[in-house]
mmCIF file of C-alpha atoms in Angstrom:
data_model
loop_
_atom_site.group_PDB
_atom_site.id
_atom_site.type_symbol
_atom_site.label_atom_id
_atom_site.label_comp_id
_atom_site.label_asym_id
_atom_site.label_seq_id
_atom_site.Cartn_x
_atom_site.Cartn_y
_atom_site.Cartn_z
ATOM 1 C CA UNK A 1 -1.921 -0.242 -28.864
ATOM 2 C CA UNK A 2 -1.205 -1.338 -25.272
ATOM 3 C CA UNK A 3 -4.240 -1.381 -23.063
ATOM 4 C CA UNK A 4 -4.147 0.294 -19.660
ATOM 5 C CA UNK A 5 -4.833 -1.794 -16.573
ATOM 6 C CA UNK A 6 -7.981 0.214 -15.945
ATOM 7 C CA UNK A 7 -9.347 -0.748 -19.465
ATOM 8 C CA UNK A 8 -8.482 -4.372 -18.965
ATOM 9 C CA UNK A 9 -10.373 -4.585 -15.718
ATOM 10 C CA UNK A 10 -13.375 -2.888 -17.221
ATOM 11 C CA UNK A 11 -13.178 -5.505 -19.948
ATOM 12 C CA UNK A 12 -12.648 -3.151 -22.902
ATOM 13 C CA UNK A 13 -10.147 -3.986 -25.589
ATOM 14 C CA UNK A 14 -9.334 -7.411 -24.355
ATOM 15 C CA UNK A 15 -8.856 -10.105 -27.110
ATOM 16 C CA UNK A 16 -9.220 -13.769 -26.365
ATOM 17 C CA UNK A 17 -6.500 -16.054 -27.569
ATOM 18 C CA UNK A 18 -7.373 -19.614 -28.651
ATOM 19 C CA UNK A 19 -5.624 -22.431 -26.777
ATOM 20 C CA UNK A 20 -5.510 -26.213 -27.165
ATOM 21 C CA UNK A 21 -3.452 -28.962 -25.799
ATOM 22 C CA UNK A 22 -0.562 -30.349 -27.894
ATOM 23 C CA UNK A 23 -0.949 -33.946 -26.606
ATOM 24 C CA UNK A 24 -3.011 -35.949 -24.189
ATOM 25 C CA UNK A 25 -1.632 -36.584 -20.875
ATOM 26 C CA UNK A 26 -3.424 -38.270 -18.057
ATOM 27 C CA UNK A 27 -3.047 -35.860 -15.171
ATOM 28 C CA UNK A 28 -6.598 -36.243 -13.803
ATOM 29 C CA UNK A 29 -8.385 -34.151 -16.359
ATOM 30 C CA UNK A 30 -7.672 -31.020 -18.361
ATOM 31 C CA UNK A 31 -5.065 -28.926 -16.468
ATOM 32 C CA UNK A 32 -2.876 -25.924 -17.294
ATOM 33 C CA UNK A 33 -0.279 -23.815 -15.818
ATOM 34 C CA UNK A 34 0.735 -20.129 -16.279
ATOM 35 C CA UNK A 35 3.874 -18.031 -15.563
ATOM 36 C CA UNK A 36 5.032 -14.545 -15.932
ATOM 37 C CA UNK A 37 6.617 -14.013 -19.432
ATOM 38 C CA UNK A 38 9.205 -11.606 -20.694
ATOM 39 C CA UNK A 39 10.597 -9.209 -19.634
ATOM 40 C CA UNK A 40 10.256 -10.929 -16.206
ATOM 41 C CA UNK A 41 12.610 -13.672 -14.978
ATOM 42 C CA UNK A 42 13.563 -15.525 -11.952
ATOM 43 C CA UNK A 43 17.144 -16.200 -10.572
ATOM 44 C CA UNK A 44 18.322 -19.819 -10.491
ATOM 45 C CA UNK A 45 20.636 -20.452 -7.700
ATOM 46 C CA UNK A 46 21.570 -23.839 -9.228
ATOM 47 C CA UNK A 47 22.535 -22.330 -12.572
ATOM 48 C CA UNK A 48 23.699 -19.015 -11.228
ATOM 49 C CA UNK A 49 21.822 -16.985 -13.758
ATOM 50 C CA UNK A 50 18.426 -15.488 -14.600
ATOM 51 C CA UNK A 51 16.066 -17.869 -16.275
ATOM 52 C CA UNK A 52 12.320 -17.890 -17.333
ATOM 53 C CA UNK A 53 9.935 -17.590 -14.446
ATOM 54 C CA UNK A 54 8.525 -20.697 -12.735
ATOM 55 C CA UNK A 55 5.257 -22.302 -13.736
ATOM 56 C CA UNK A 56 2.408 -22.031 -11.361
ATOM 57 C CA UNK A 57 0.755 -25.007 -9.724
ATOM 58 C CA UNK A 58 -1.653 -26.678 -12.089
ATOM 59 C CA UNK A 59 -5.328 -25.652 -12.226
ATOM 60 C CA UNK A 60 -8.188 -27.554 -13.729
ATOM 61 C CA UNK A 61 -10.167 -26.461 -16.717
ATOM 62 C CA UNK A 62 -12.873 -28.935 -15.986
ATOM 63 C CA UNK A 63 -14.109 -27.071 -12.900
ATOM 64 C CA UNK A 64 -16.617 -24.453 -14.325
ATOM 65 C CA UNK A 65 -17.416 -21.617 -12.129
ATOM 66 C CA UNK A 66 -15.553 -20.369 -8.951
ATOM 67 C CA UNK A 67 -12.233 -18.677 -8.741
ATOM 68 C CA UNK A 68 -8.876 -20.256 -8.234
ATOM 69 C CA UNK A 69 -6.086 -18.174 -6.648
ATOM 70 C CA UNK A 70 -2.535 -18.578 -7.850
ATOM 71 C CA UNK A 71 0.818 -16.999 -7.069
ATOM 72 C CA UNK A 72 3.245 -16.160 -9.944
ATOM 73 C CA UNK A 73 6.864 -15.730 -9.190
ATOM 74 C CA UNK A 74 9.545 -13.453 -10.704
ATOM 75 C CA UNK A 75 12.941 -12.280 -9.480
ATOM 76 C CA UNK A 76 12.386 -10.328 -6.381
ATOM 77 C CA UNK A 77 8.651 -10.316 -6.162
ATOM 78 C CA UNK A 78 5.496 -12.350 -6.650
ATOM 79 C CA UNK A 79 2.051 -11.468 -7.992
ATOM 80 C CA UNK A 80 -1.300 -13.008 -6.775
ATOM 81 C CA UNK A 81 -3.752 -13.673 -9.515
ATOM 82 C CA UNK A 82 -7.240 -15.354 -9.937
ATOM 83 C CA UNK A 83 -8.120 -17.907 -12.617
ATOM 84 C CA UNK A 84 -11.813 -17.998 -13.514
ATOM 85 C CA UNK A 85 -13.097 -20.759 -15.853
ATOM 86 C CA UNK A 86 -16.611 -20.327 -17.411
ATOM 87 C CA UNK A 87 -18.393 -21.595 -20.515
ATOM 88 C CA UNK A 88 -18.783 -19.232 -23.511
ATOM 89 C CA UNK A 89 -22.119 -18.068 -25.014
ATOM 90 C CA UNK A 90 -23.808 -18.717 -28.309
ATOM 91 C CA UNK A 91 -21.625 -20.616 -30.775
ATOM 92 C CA UNK A 92 -18.925 -20.755 -28.025
ATOM 93 C CA UNK A 93 -21.207 -22.378 -25.521
ATOM 94 C CA UNK A 94 -19.012 -25.524 -25.567
ATOM 95 C CA UNK A 95 -15.780 -23.547 -25.230
ATOM 96 C CA UNK A 96 -14.217 -22.951 -21.821
ATOM 97 C CA UNK A 97 -13.326 -19.272 -21.408
ATOM 98 C CA UNK A 98 -10.221 -18.878 -19.081
ATOM 99 C CA UNK A 99 -9.847 -15.439 -17.558
ATOM 100 C CA UNK A 100 -6.765 -14.351 -15.630
ATOM 101 C CA UNK A 101 -7.177 -11.471 -13.247
ATOM 102 C CA UNK A 102 -4.922 -9.644 -10.749
ATOM 103 C CA UNK A 103 -6.122 -10.462 -7.166
ATOM 104 C CA UNK A 104 -4.950 -7.062 -5.696
ATOM 105 C CA UNK A 105 -5.027 -3.750 -7.468
ATOM 106 C CA UNK A 106 -4.040 -0.476 -5.905
ATOM 107 C CA UNK A 107 -4.998 3.020 -7.037
ATOM 108 C CA UNK A 108 -3.404 6.398 -5.918
ATOM 109 C CA UNK A 109 -6.094 9.146 -5.604
ATOM 110 C CA UNK A 110 -3.804 11.331 -3.672
ATOM 111 C CA UNK A 111 -2.801 14.730 -5.177
ATOM 112 C CA UNK A 112 0.905 13.597 -5.150
ATOM 113 C CA UNK A 113 2.914 10.473 -5.779
ATOM 114 C CA UNK A 114 3.069 7.662 -3.108
ATOM 115 C CA UNK A 115 5.185 4.620 -2.564
ATOM 116 C CA UNK A 116 3.681 1.290 -1.341
ATOM 117 C CA UNK A 117 5.563 -1.551 0.102
ATOM 118 C CA UNK A 118 4.829 -4.889 1.777
ATOM 119 C CA UNK A 119 5.143 -4.846 5.497
ATOM 120 C CA UNK A 120 8.457 -6.416 6.665
ATOM 121 C CA UNK A 121 9.940 -5.716 3.214
ATOM 122 C CA UNK A 122 10.467 -2.089 3.408
ATOM 123 C CA UNK A 123 14.127 -2.605 2.299
ATOM 124 C CA UNK A 124 12.940 -3.959 -1.113
ATOM 125 C CA UNK A 125 12.124 -1.813 -4.106
ATOM 126 C CA UNK A 126 8.742 -0.149 -3.371
ATOM 127 C CA UNK A 127 5.846 0.240 -5.773
ATOM 128 C CA UNK A 128 5.667 3.910 -6.899
ATOM 129 C CA UNK A 129 2.364 5.269 -8.045
ATOM 130 C CA UNK A 130 1.915 8.639 -9.698
ATOM 131 C CA UNK A 131 -1.136 10.719 -9.127
ATOM 132 C CA UNK A 132 -4.301 8.787 -10.114
ATOM 133 C CA UNK A 133 -2.145 5.822 -11.325
ATOM 134 C CA UNK A 134 -3.393 2.190 -10.956
ATOM 135 C CA UNK A 135 -1.124 -0.792 -10.678
ATOM 136 C CA UNK A 136 -1.171 -4.410 -9.799
ATOM 137 C CA UNK A 137 0.143 -5.054 -6.266
ATOM 138 C CA UNK A 138 3.391 -6.999 -6.003
ATOM 139 C CA UNK A 139 4.787 -8.784 -2.956
ATOM 140 C CA UNK A 140 8.483 -8.717 -2.148
ATOM 141 C CA UNK A 141 8.433 -11.171 0.795
ATOM 142 C CA UNK A 142 7.104 -14.666 0.100
ATOM 143 C CA UNK A 143 6.537 -15.527 3.730
ATOM 144 C CA UNK A 144 5.011 -12.348 5.022
ATOM 145 C CA UNK A 145 1.271 -11.557 5.376
ATOM 146 C CA UNK A 146 -0.565 -9.554 2.742
ATOM 147 C CA UNK A 147 -0.212 -6.171 4.487
ATOM 148 C CA UNK A 148 1.093 -2.973 3.150
ATOM 149 C CA UNK A 149 2.502 0.367 4.375
ATOM 150 C CA UNK A 150 2.547 3.641 2.428
ATOM 151 C CA UNK A 151 4.581 6.877 2.451
ATOM 152 C CA UNK A 152 4.185 10.154 0.509
ATOM 153 C CA UNK A 153 6.459 11.551 -2.083
ATOM 154 C CA UNK A 154 6.753 15.255 -2.951
ATOM 155 C CA UNK A 155 5.428 16.454 -6.324
ATOM 156 C CA UNK A 156 8.292 18.535 -7.664
ATOM 157 C CA UNK A 157 6.094 19.862 -10.533
ATOM 158 C CA UNK A 158 3.731 21.422 -7.933
ATOM 159 C CA UNK A 159 6.460 22.754 -5.790
ATOM 160 C CA UNK A 160 5.842 20.406 -2.781
ATOM 161 C CA UNK A 161 8.458 20.575 -0.040
ATOM 162 C CA UNK A 162 10.190 17.280 0.774
ATOM 163 C CA UNK A 163 9.401 16.477 4.395
ATOM 164 C CA UNK A 164 11.093 13.100 4.277
ATOM 165 C CA UNK A 165 7.931 11.065 4.762
ATOM 166 C CA UNK A 166 8.207 7.805 6.776
ATOM 167 C CA UNK A 167 6.520 4.472 6.115
ATOM 168 C CA UNK A 168 3.100 4.319 7.774
ATOM 169 C CA UNK A 169 1.754 1.555 10.042
ATOM 170 C CA UNK A 170 0.416 -1.668 8.600
ATOM 171 C CA UNK A 171 -2.885 -2.032 6.697
ATOM 172 C CA UNK A 172 -4.138 -5.467 5.722
ATOM 173 C CA UNK A 173 -5.000 -5.999 2.068
ATOM 174 C CA UNK A 174 -7.476 -8.680 3.129
ATOM 175 C CA UNK A 175 -9.523 -6.502 5.493
ATOM 176 C CA UNK A 176 -12.407 -4.926 3.493
ATOM 177 C CA UNK A 177 -13.429 -1.449 4.670
ATOM 178 C CA UNK A 178 -11.999 1.970 5.410
ATOM 179 C CA UNK A 179 -8.633 2.283 7.245
ATOM 180 C CA UNK A 180 -7.913 5.776 8.433
ATOM 181 C CA UNK A 181 -4.193 6.171 8.615
ATOM 182 C CA UNK A 182 -1.498 8.663 9.716
ATOM 183 C CA UNK A 183 1.578 9.182 7.751
ATOM 184 C CA UNK A 184 4.464 11.093 9.497
ATOM 185 C CA UNK A 185 7.398 12.994 8.329
ATOM 186 C CA UNK A 186 10.926 12.948 9.653
ATOM 187 C CA UNK A 187 11.309 16.698 9.376
ATOM 188 C CA UNK A 188 9.435 19.288 11.478
ATOM 189 C CA UNK A 189 8.212 22.768 10.743
ATOM 190 C CA UNK A 190 10.042 25.823 11.961
ATOM 191 C CA UNK A 191 9.329 26.004 15.665
ATOM 192 C CA UNK A 192 9.293 22.227 16.090
ATOM 193 C CA UNK A 193 5.691 21.478 15.096
ATOM 194 C CA UNK A 194 5.111 17.890 13.725
ATOM 195 C CA UNK A 195 4.337 17.268 10.087
ATOM 196 C CA UNK A 196 1.747 14.533 9.598
ATOM 197 C CA UNK A 197 -0.949 13.618 6.966
ATOM 198 C CA UNK A 198 -4.212 11.899 7.659
ATOM 199 C CA UNK A 199 -5.032 9.600 4.659
ATOM 200 C CA UNK A 200 -7.478 6.865 4.061
ATOM 201 C CA UNK A 201 -7.022 3.314 2.369
ATOM 202 C CA UNK A 202 -10.324 1.984 1.116
ATOM 203 C CA UNK A 203 -10.313 -1.741 0.454
ATOM 204 C CA UNK A 204 -13.193 -3.191 -1.595
ATOM 205 C CA UNK A 205 -13.870 -6.338 -3.527
ATOM 206 C CA UNK A 206 -15.328 -6.244 -7.020
ATOM 207 C CA UNK A 207 -15.744 -9.940 -7.988
ATOM 208 C CA UNK A 208 -12.449 -11.670 -7.338
ATOM 209 C CA UNK A 209 -10.406 -8.518 -7.402
ATOM 210 C CA UNK A 210 -9.525 -6.542 -4.359
ATOM 211 C CA UNK A 211 -9.098 -2.909 -4.907
ATOM 212 C CA UNK A 212 -7.006 -0.695 -2.567
ATOM 213 C CA UNK A 213 -7.597 3.028 -3.094
ATOM 214 C CA UNK A 214 -5.448 5.540 -1.257
ATOM 215 C CA UNK A 215 -6.923 9.058 -0.999
ATOM 216 C CA UNK A 216 -6.992 12.124 1.334
ATOM 217 C CA UNK A 217 -8.957 11.841 4.504
ATOM 218 C CA UNK A 218 -11.867 14.137 4.046
ATOM 219 C CA UNK A 219 -14.333 12.271 6.157
ATOM 220 C CA UNK A 220 -14.613 8.983 8.103
ATOM 221 C CA UNK A 221 -11.776 9.812 10.342
ATOM 222 C CA UNK A 222 -10.994 7.267 12.951
ATOM 223 C CA UNK A 223 -12.296 9.744 15.573
ATOM 224 C CA UNK A 224 -12.608 13.509 16.254
ATOM 225 C CA UNK A 225 -11.511 14.911 19.598
ATOM 226 C CA UNK A 226 -13.881 17.737 20.656
ATOM 227 C CA UNK A 227 -12.461 19.877 23.454
ATOM 228 C CA UNK A 228 -15.290 21.666 25.114
ATOM 229 C CA UNK A 229 -13.236 23.217 27.870
ATOM 230 C CA UNK A 230 -12.450 27.012 27.746
ATOM 231 C CA UNK A 231 -9.050 26.567 29.394
ATOM 232 C CA UNK A 232 -7.787 22.980 29.268
ATOM 233 C CA UNK A 233 -5.720 21.701 26.282
ATOM 234 C CA UNK A 234 -6.334 18.036 25.324
ATOM 235 C CA UNK A 235 -3.084 16.039 24.444
ATOM 236 C CA UNK A 236 -3.713 12.526 22.897
ATOM 237 C CA UNK A 237 -1.874 9.854 21.062
ATOM 238 C CA UNK A 238 -2.444 6.127 20.332
ATOM 239 C CA UNK A 239 -0.964 3.690 22.778
ATOM 240 C CA UNK A 240 2.619 2.692 21.910
ATOM 241 C CA UNK A 241 3.153 6.015 20.030
ATOM 242 C CA UNK A 242 5.864 8.134 21.715
ATOM 243 C CA UNK A 243 4.820 10.916 23.746
ATOM 244 C CA UNK A 244 6.719 13.461 21.691
ATOM 245 C CA UNK A 245 4.319 12.564 18.758
ATOM 246 C CA UNK A 246 1.088 13.373 20.563
ATOM 247 C CA UNK A 247 -1.239 15.815 19.114
ATOM 248 C CA UNK A 248 -3.328 18.571 20.795
ATOM 249 C CA UNK A 249 -6.817 20.038 20.708
ATOM 250 C CA UNK A 250 -6.802 23.580 21.960
ATOM 251 C CA UNK A 251 -9.577 24.809 24.267
ATOM 252 C CA UNK A 252 -12.935 24.830 22.443
ATOM 253 C CA UNK A 253 -11.193 23.066 19.484
ATOM 254 C CA UNK A 254 -11.994 20.067 17.252
ATOM 255 C CA UNK A 255 -9.205 17.757 16.019
ATOM 256 C CA UNK A 256 -9.683 14.894 13.527
ATOM 257 C CA UNK A 257 -7.391 11.972 14.479
ATOM 258 C CA UNK A 258 -6.188 9.000 12.564
ATOM 259 C CA UNK A 259 -4.399 5.861 14.021
ATOM 260 C CA UNK A 260 -0.760 5.312 13.484
ATOM 261 C CA UNK A 261 -1.503 1.569 13.664
ATOM 262 C CA UNK A 262 -5.096 1.068 12.386
ATOM 263 C CA UNK A 263 -5.076 -2.743 13.166
ATOM 264 C CA UNK A 264 -3.674 -2.375 16.653
ATOM 265 C CA UNK A 265 -6.003 -1.936 19.797
ATOM 266 C CA UNK A 266 -7.748 1.435 19.512
ATOM 267 C CA UNK A 267 -6.323 2.783 22.844
ATOM 268 C CA UNK A 268 -6.164 6.553 23.131
ATOM 269 C CA UNK A 269 -4.044 7.971 25.722
ATOM 270 C CA UNK A 270 -5.108 11.534 26.945
ATOM 271 C CA UNK A 271 -3.363 14.120 28.976
ATOM 272 C CA UNK A 272 -4.769 17.423 30.069
ATOM 273 C CA UNK A 273 -2.870 20.635 30.486
ATOM 274 C CA UNK A 274 -3.581 24.074 31.784
ATOM 275 C CA UNK A 275 -1.008 26.679 30.817
ATOM 276 C CA UNK A 276 1.483 23.880 29.886
ATOM 277 C CA UNK A 277 1.100 22.218 33.348
ATOM 278 C CA UNK A 278 -0.228 18.646 33.251
ATOM 279 C CA UNK A 279 -3.279 18.336 35.468
ATOM 280 C CA UNK A 280 -4.379 14.682 34.683
ATOM 281 C CA UNK A 281 -4.745 11.962 32.150
ATOM 282 C CA UNK A 282 -6.186 8.511 31.379
ATOM 283 C CA UNK A 283 -6.564 5.889 28.749
ATOM 284 C CA UNK A 284 -9.699 5.238 26.673
ATOM 285 C CA UNK A 285 -10.578 2.148 24.791
ATOM 286 C CA UNK A 286 -12.403 3.558 21.723
ATOM 287 C CA UNK A 287 -14.238 0.135 21.152
ATOM 288 C CA UNK A 288 -16.104 0.386 24.320
#
C-alpha cells in the first residue's frame, strides 16, 4: 500500500527503481533532471492550459557525496528537495544510488488542527495539518523568503470554540532552534479579555532534511515576567505591538510571555499601574 511520509523518511518500505540513460549525450558527464508527476501540473501562459510540470535544473550523477538542493514547480506552489548521490554496497558497489528527499517537513504536535502559510502569501491556499500529521512544506511565493506563519483551527470533534485565530508573526524555516510564538484570536472573551495561545516551533536538521515541529509551549518560553510587588500591576508587550494587546502580571504573579514577532528585536515595553492608574514605565532590551 501507499507509504506514509513518516515511513519514507525513516527508510522503511522504500523500493529502489532501476534507471539507465536511453542514449549518450555529451552534457559534461552523467546528468539527470526530475519533476513533479501526476496529479500535479503547471499552467502554461503560452498555451493557455495546464501541462506537465517543468523539469528541474540538471544535476550530476558523477558527484558522489554531498547534497544538491533543487526546487520543483507545480501550479500555484513549489517544493524544495535534496538530491543525494552515493555508491551502493556489496554487489551494488559500482551502482550510483540517487535519493530524493524533501528539504522541509512540518509536523503538527498541537492537540488541534493548524494551518501553515508562507509569509507574504497568506492569500494563497494554506497547508492544513490535522493533529499529529506530518507533511512536506510547500511554498506559494517563488520570490519570498523561506519563512512561515501559523494559525490555529478549532477541533469540532472536541467541541473547541472558534475564536477566529489570526496568522502569527513570521518564523524562518532556515533558523535552527526554538521559536516561542504567540498566536492571537480576533474574538475576545466575555468581558473583553484577550484570547491568545503561546506555542513553540522547533526547527531542527536531520541530515539534509529540516523538520519544523509545532507544539504547545510547556517550557522554554521567551521569558517570564515575575511581579514581586504586592500592589503594582505590570503591563507589558513587545515593541510595535498595539497597547490594547498588552498583557498583565498581577501583584505577586508570574506570567510566561512569547513574542508576537520572534525574529524582531526583543524589546519589551513595560507599564506599571496602581489601582488602574499608570505610575511609570520603560523599555527593556532582553538581549542585554
